[in-house]
């Protein structure tokens, strides 16, 4: 995506509520400012998996196995990397676990923080796979637009 930056599902990695983050971002933005993020949601792995993918270059390879647990709203990716170093190969392995957030719940949390929200299926013509979506949250320009009270402490 030339000219575009992706947030890369970073907020899916936390176990905590996202609403304190939304409130802090709202307070930080100037009126008219945008908070744009992409998230993984239910359906990110349509059949639950496992799904296996790989990518390779002349001196590297990445293998990924992805599984979903719809009941727990959890996506797990096992990533194995190989990189040529000198005369051999260096192997690495890591596991990524992401909470899957339904778009309706994230949109509601952003609205409680005071944002106006639009849900998109990708960035600038780049349509995402199922279960991956973009939130475009704008802080209203109007001083009369205020966040809802009683949403909890930061």
PDB file of C-alpha atoms in Angstrom:
ATOM      1  CA  UNK A   1       0.000   0.000   0.000  1.00  0.00           C
ATOM      2  CA  UNK A   2       2.197   2.867  -1.107  1.00  0.00           C
ATOM      3  CA  UNK A   3       1.561   6.050   0.840  1.00  0.00           C
ATOM      4  CA  UNK A   4      -0.423   4.300   3.574  1.00  0.00           C
ATOM      5  CA  UNK A   5       0.546   3.158   7.033  1.00  0.00           C
ATOM      6  CA  UNK A   6      -1.277   0.305   8.721  1.00  0.00           C
ATOM      7  CA  UNK A   7      -1.676  -0.013  12.444  1.00  0.00           C
ATOM      8  CA  UNK A   8      -1.487  -3.797  12.054  1.00  0.00           C
ATOM      9  CA  UNK A   9      -4.003  -5.081  14.618  1.00  0.00           C
ATOM     10  CA  UNK A  10      -1.774  -3.855  17.458  1.00  0.00           C
ATOM     11  CA  UNK A  11      -4.704  -3.316  19.859  1.00  0.00           C
ATOM     12  CA  UNK A  12      -5.712  -6.967  19.450  1.00  0.00           C
ATOM     13  CA  UNK A  13      -2.726  -7.951  21.600  1.00  0.00           C
ATOM     14  CA  UNK A  14      -4.040  -6.521  24.869  1.00  0.00           C
ATOM     15  CA  UNK A  15      -6.253  -8.371  27.332  1.00  0.00           C
ATOM     16  CA  UNK A  16      -7.402  -5.100  28.906  1.00  0.00           C
ATOM     17  CA  UNK A  17     -10.390  -2.985  27.963  1.00  0.00           C
ATOM     18  CA  UNK A  18      -9.681  -0.637  25.065  1.00  0.00           C
ATOM     19  CA  UNK A  19     -12.010   2.102  26.324  1.00  0.00           C
ATOM     20  CA  UNK A  20      -9.372   3.852  28.501  1.00  0.00           C
ATOM     21  CA  UNK A  21      -7.160   4.044  25.392  1.00  0.00           C
ATOM     22  CA  UNK A  22     -10.041   5.516  23.385  1.00  0.00           C
ATOM     23  CA  UNK A  23     -10.705   8.173  26.062  1.00  0.00           C
ATOM     24  CA  UNK A  24      -7.016   9.164  26.208  1.00  0.00           C
ATOM     25  CA  UNK A  25      -6.783   9.413  22.418  1.00  0.00           C
ATOM     26  CA  UNK A  26      -9.971  11.504  22.348  1.00  0.00           C
ATOM     27  CA  UNK A  27      -8.541  13.950  24.902  1.00  0.00           C
ATOM     28  CA  UNK A  28      -5.246  14.164  22.991  1.00  0.00           C
ATOM     29  CA  UNK A  29      -6.736  14.863  19.554  1.00  0.00           C
ATOM     30  CA  UNK A  30      -7.630  18.347  18.432  1.00  0.00           C
ATOM     31  CA  UNK A  31     -11.237  18.880  17.300  1.00  0.00           C
ATOM     32  CA  UNK A  32     -11.574  17.414  13.811  1.00  0.00           C
ATOM     33  CA  UNK A  33      -8.674  14.983  14.433  1.00  0.00           C
ATOM     34  CA  UNK A  34      -8.804  11.356  13.305  1.00  0.00           C
ATOM     35  CA  UNK A  35      -7.959   8.129  15.116  1.00  0.00           C
ATOM     36  CA  UNK A  36      -7.675   5.333  12.540  1.00  0.00           C
ATOM     37  CA  UNK A  37      -6.960   1.738  13.498  1.00  0.00           C
ATOM     38  CA  UNK A  38      -7.425  -1.721  12.080  1.00  0.00           C
ATOM     39  CA  UNK A  39      -8.503  -4.685  14.161  1.00  0.00           C
ATOM     40  CA  UNK A  40      -9.085  -8.397  13.834  1.00  0.00           C
ATOM     41  CA  UNK A  41     -12.579  -9.554  14.699  1.00  0.00           C
ATOM     42  CA  UNK A  42     -14.610 -12.729  14.736  1.00  0.00           C
ATOM     43  CA  UNK A  43     -14.400 -14.427  11.364  1.00  0.00           C
ATOM     44  CA  UNK A  44     -10.738 -13.462  10.896  1.00  0.00           C
ATOM     45  CA  UNK A  45     -10.061 -17.124  10.191  1.00  0.00           C
ATOM     46  CA  UNK A  46     -13.380 -18.125   8.560  1.00  0.00           C
ATOM     47  CA  UNK A  47     -13.198 -21.887   9.206  1.00  0.00           C
ATOM     48  CA  UNK A  48     -11.306 -21.774  12.508  1.00  0.00           C
ATOM     49  CA  UNK A  49      -8.178 -23.289  11.049  1.00  0.00           C
ATOM     50  CA  UNK A  50      -5.629 -24.366  11.213  1.00  0.00           C
ATOM     51  CA  UNK A  51      -4.496 -22.379   8.198  1.00  0.00           C
ATOM     52  CA  UNK A  52      -0.906 -22.629   7.039  1.00  0.00           C
ATOM     53  CA  UNK A  53       0.899 -20.053   4.895  1.00  0.00           C
ATOM     54  CA  UNK A  54       4.485 -19.405   3.961  1.00  0.00           C
ATOM     55  CA  UNK A  55       6.557 -16.745   2.247  1.00  0.00           C
ATOM     56  CA  UNK A  56      10.130 -16.980   1.050  1.00  0.00           C
ATOM     57  CA  UNK A  57      13.015 -14.938  -0.296  1.00  0.00           C
ATOM     58  CA  UNK A  58      16.524 -15.812  -1.385  1.00  0.00           C
ATOM     59  CA  UNK A  59      17.869 -15.862   2.185  1.00  0.00           C
ATOM     60  CA  UNK A  60      14.766 -16.075   4.360  1.00  0.00           C
ATOM     61  CA  UNK A  61      11.475 -17.941   4.871  1.00  0.00           C
ATOM     62  CA  UNK A  62       8.465 -17.370   7.124  1.00  0.00           C
ATOM     63  CA  UNK A  63       5.980 -20.128   7.961  1.00  0.00           C
ATOM     64  CA  UNK A  64       2.738 -19.275   9.774  1.00  0.00           C
ATOM     65  CA  UNK A  65       0.100 -21.535  11.266  1.00  0.00           C
ATOM     66  CA  UNK A  66      -3.088 -19.766  12.389  1.00  0.00           C
ATOM     67  CA  UNK A  67      -5.904 -21.141  14.545  1.00  0.00           C
ATOM     68  CA  UNK A  68      -9.023 -19.475  15.912  1.00  0.00           C
ATOM     69  CA  UNK A  69     -11.016 -20.213  19.034  1.00  0.00           C
ATOM     70  CA  UNK A  70     -14.374 -18.514  18.342  1.00  0.00           C
ATOM     71  CA  UNK A  71     -15.758 -19.286  21.800  1.00  0.00           C
ATOM     72  CA  UNK A  72     -12.876 -17.462  23.521  1.00  0.00           C
ATOM     73  CA  UNK A  73     -12.557 -14.910  20.659  1.00  0.00           C
ATOM     74  CA  UNK A  74      -8.882 -15.740  20.360  1.00  0.00           C
ATOM     75  CA  UNK A  75      -6.629 -15.996  17.314  1.00  0.00           C
ATOM     76  CA  UNK A  76      -3.273 -17.759  17.689  1.00  0.00           C
ATOM     77  CA  UNK A  77      -0.483 -17.543  15.127  1.00  0.00           C
ATOM     78  CA  UNK A  78       2.638 -19.704  15.374  1.00  0.00           C
ATOM     79  CA  UNK A  79       5.385 -18.050  13.339  1.00  0.00           C
ATOM     80  CA  UNK A  80       8.599 -19.841  12.358  1.00  0.00           C
ATOM     81  CA  UNK A  81      11.333 -17.911  10.583  1.00  0.00           C
ATOM     82  CA  UNK A  82      14.491 -19.013   8.816  1.00  0.00           C
ATOM     83  CA  UNK A  83      17.264 -16.586   7.896  1.00  0.00           C
ATOM     84  CA  UNK A  84      20.526 -17.429   6.176  1.00  0.00           C
ATOM     85  CA  UNK A  85      23.517 -16.385   8.287  1.00  0.00           C
ATOM     86  CA  UNK A  86      26.963 -17.141   6.981  1.00  0.00           C
ATOM     87  CA  UNK A  87      27.053 -20.768   5.870  1.00  0.00           C
ATOM     88  CA  UNK A  88      23.925 -21.860   7.756  1.00  0.00           C
ATOM     89  CA  UNK A  89      20.394 -20.965   8.688  1.00  0.00           C
ATOM     90  CA  UNK A  90      19.092 -19.338  11.875  1.00  0.00           C
ATOM     91  CA  UNK A  91      15.656 -20.518  13.019  1.00  0.00           C
ATOM     92  CA  UNK A  92      13.283 -18.449  15.148  1.00  0.00           C
ATOM     93  CA  UNK A  93       9.867 -19.191  16.562  1.00  0.00           C
ATOM     94  CA  UNK A  94       7.220 -17.079  18.271  1.00  0.00           C
ATOM     95  CA  UNK A  95       3.549 -17.323  19.114  1.00  0.00           C
ATOM     96  CA  UNK A  96       1.130 -14.403  18.737  1.00  0.00           C
ATOM     97  CA  UNK A  97      -2.223 -14.400  20.541  1.00  0.00           C
ATOM     98  CA  UNK A  98      -4.825 -11.827  19.657  1.00  0.00           C
ATOM     99  CA  UNK A  99      -8.224 -11.025  21.148  1.00  0.00           C
ATOM    100  CA  UNK A 100     -10.848 -10.813  18.404  1.00  0.00           C
ATOM    101  CA  UNK A 101     -12.999  -7.686  18.822  1.00  0.00           C
ATOM    102  CA  UNK A 102     -16.454  -7.494  17.204  1.00  0.00           C
ATOM    103  CA  UNK A 103     -16.701  -4.248  15.204  1.00  0.00           C
ATOM    104  CA  UNK A 104     -19.987  -3.285  16.886  1.00  0.00           C
ATOM    105  CA  UNK A 105     -18.381  -3.415  20.359  1.00  0.00           C
ATOM    106  CA  UNK A 106     -15.362  -1.352  19.299  1.00  0.00           C
ATOM    107  CA  UNK A 107     -17.573   1.216  17.559  1.00  0.00           C
ATOM    108  CA  UNK A 108     -19.734   1.495  20.697  1.00  0.00           C
ATOM    109  CA  UNK A 109     -16.654   2.024  22.894  1.00  0.00           C
ATOM    110  CA  UNK A 110     -15.320   4.725  20.569  1.00  0.00           C
ATOM    111  CA  UNK A 111     -18.710   6.476  20.599  1.00  0.00           C
ATOM    112  CA  UNK A 112     -18.822   6.371  24.412  1.00  0.00           C
ATOM    113  CA  UNK A 113     -15.423   8.110  24.379  1.00  0.00           C
ATOM    114  CA  UNK A 114     -16.978  10.883  22.239  1.00  0.00           C
ATOM    115  CA  UNK A 115     -15.919   9.910  18.715  1.00  0.00           C
ATOM    116  CA  UNK A 116     -17.959   9.790  15.554  1.00  0.00           C
ATOM    117  CA  UNK A 117     -17.242   6.381  14.014  1.00  0.00           C
ATOM    118  CA  UNK A 118     -17.212   4.767  10.584  1.00  0.00           C
ATOM    119  CA  UNK A 119     -16.375   1.110  10.019  1.00  0.00           C
ATOM    120  CA  UNK A 120     -14.499   0.290   6.813  1.00  0.00           C
ATOM    121  CA  UNK A 121     -13.425  -2.979   5.187  1.00  0.00           C
ATOM    122  CA  UNK A 122      -9.948  -1.722   4.288  1.00  0.00           C
ATOM    123  CA  UNK A 123      -7.810   1.311   3.480  1.00  0.00           C
ATOM    124  CA  UNK A 124      -8.122   3.390   0.274  1.00  0.00           C
ATOM    125  CA  UNK A 125      -9.314   0.644  -2.044  1.00  0.00           C
ATOM    126  CA  UNK A 126      -7.328  -2.120  -0.309  1.00  0.00           C
ATOM    127  CA  UNK A 127     -10.103  -4.486   0.848  1.00  0.00           C
ATOM    128  CA  UNK A 128      -9.187  -6.635   3.841  1.00  0.00           C
ATOM    129  CA  UNK A 129      -9.862 -10.331   4.332  1.00  0.00           C
ATOM    130  CA  UNK A 130     -12.989 -11.347   6.302  1.00  0.00           C
ATOM    131  CA  UNK A 131     -12.873 -10.476   9.997  1.00  0.00           C
ATOM    132  CA  UNK A 132     -10.371  -7.639   9.513  1.00  0.00           C
ATOM    133  CA  UNK A 133     -11.763  -4.102   9.602  1.00  0.00           C
ATOM    134  CA  UNK A 134     -10.841  -0.444   9.997  1.00  0.00           C
ATOM    135  CA  UNK A 135     -12.288   2.042  12.464  1.00  0.00           C
ATOM    136  CA  UNK A 136     -12.201   5.680  11.411  1.00  0.00           C
ATOM    137  CA  UNK A 137     -12.987   7.675  14.541  1.00  0.00           C
ATOM    138  CA  UNK A 138     -13.164  11.461  14.367  1.00  0.00           C
ATOM    139  CA  UNK A 139     -13.256  13.921  17.202  1.00  0.00           C
ATOM    140  CA  UNK A 140     -16.139  16.270  16.441  1.00  0.00           C
ATOM    141  CA  UNK A 141     -15.310  19.903  15.701  1.00  0.00           C
ATOM    142  CA  UNK A 142     -18.298  21.123  17.679  1.00  0.00           C
ATOM    143  CA  UNK A 143     -17.565  22.092  21.307  1.00  0.00           C
ATOM    144  CA  UNK A 144     -21.067  20.851  22.211  1.00  0.00           C
ATOM    145  CA  UNK A 145     -20.083  17.268  21.343  1.00  0.00           C
ATOM    146  CA  UNK A 146     -18.867  15.736  24.581  1.00  0.00           C
ATOM    147  CA  UNK A 147     -18.011  12.160  25.578  1.00  0.00           C
ATOM    148  CA  UNK A 148     -20.627  10.293  27.584  1.00  0.00           C
ATOM    149  CA  UNK A 149     -20.058  10.283  31.323  1.00  0.00           C
ATOM    150  CA  UNK A 150     -19.914   7.223  33.554  1.00  0.00           C
ATOM    151  CA  UNK A 151     -17.652   5.151  31.303  1.00  0.00           C
ATOM    152  CA  UNK A 152     -15.210   4.195  34.053  1.00  0.00           C
ATOM    153  CA  UNK A 153     -11.823   5.374  35.255  1.00  0.00           C
ATOM    154  CA  UNK A 154      -8.756   5.558  33.040  1.00  0.00           C
TER     155      UNK A 154
END
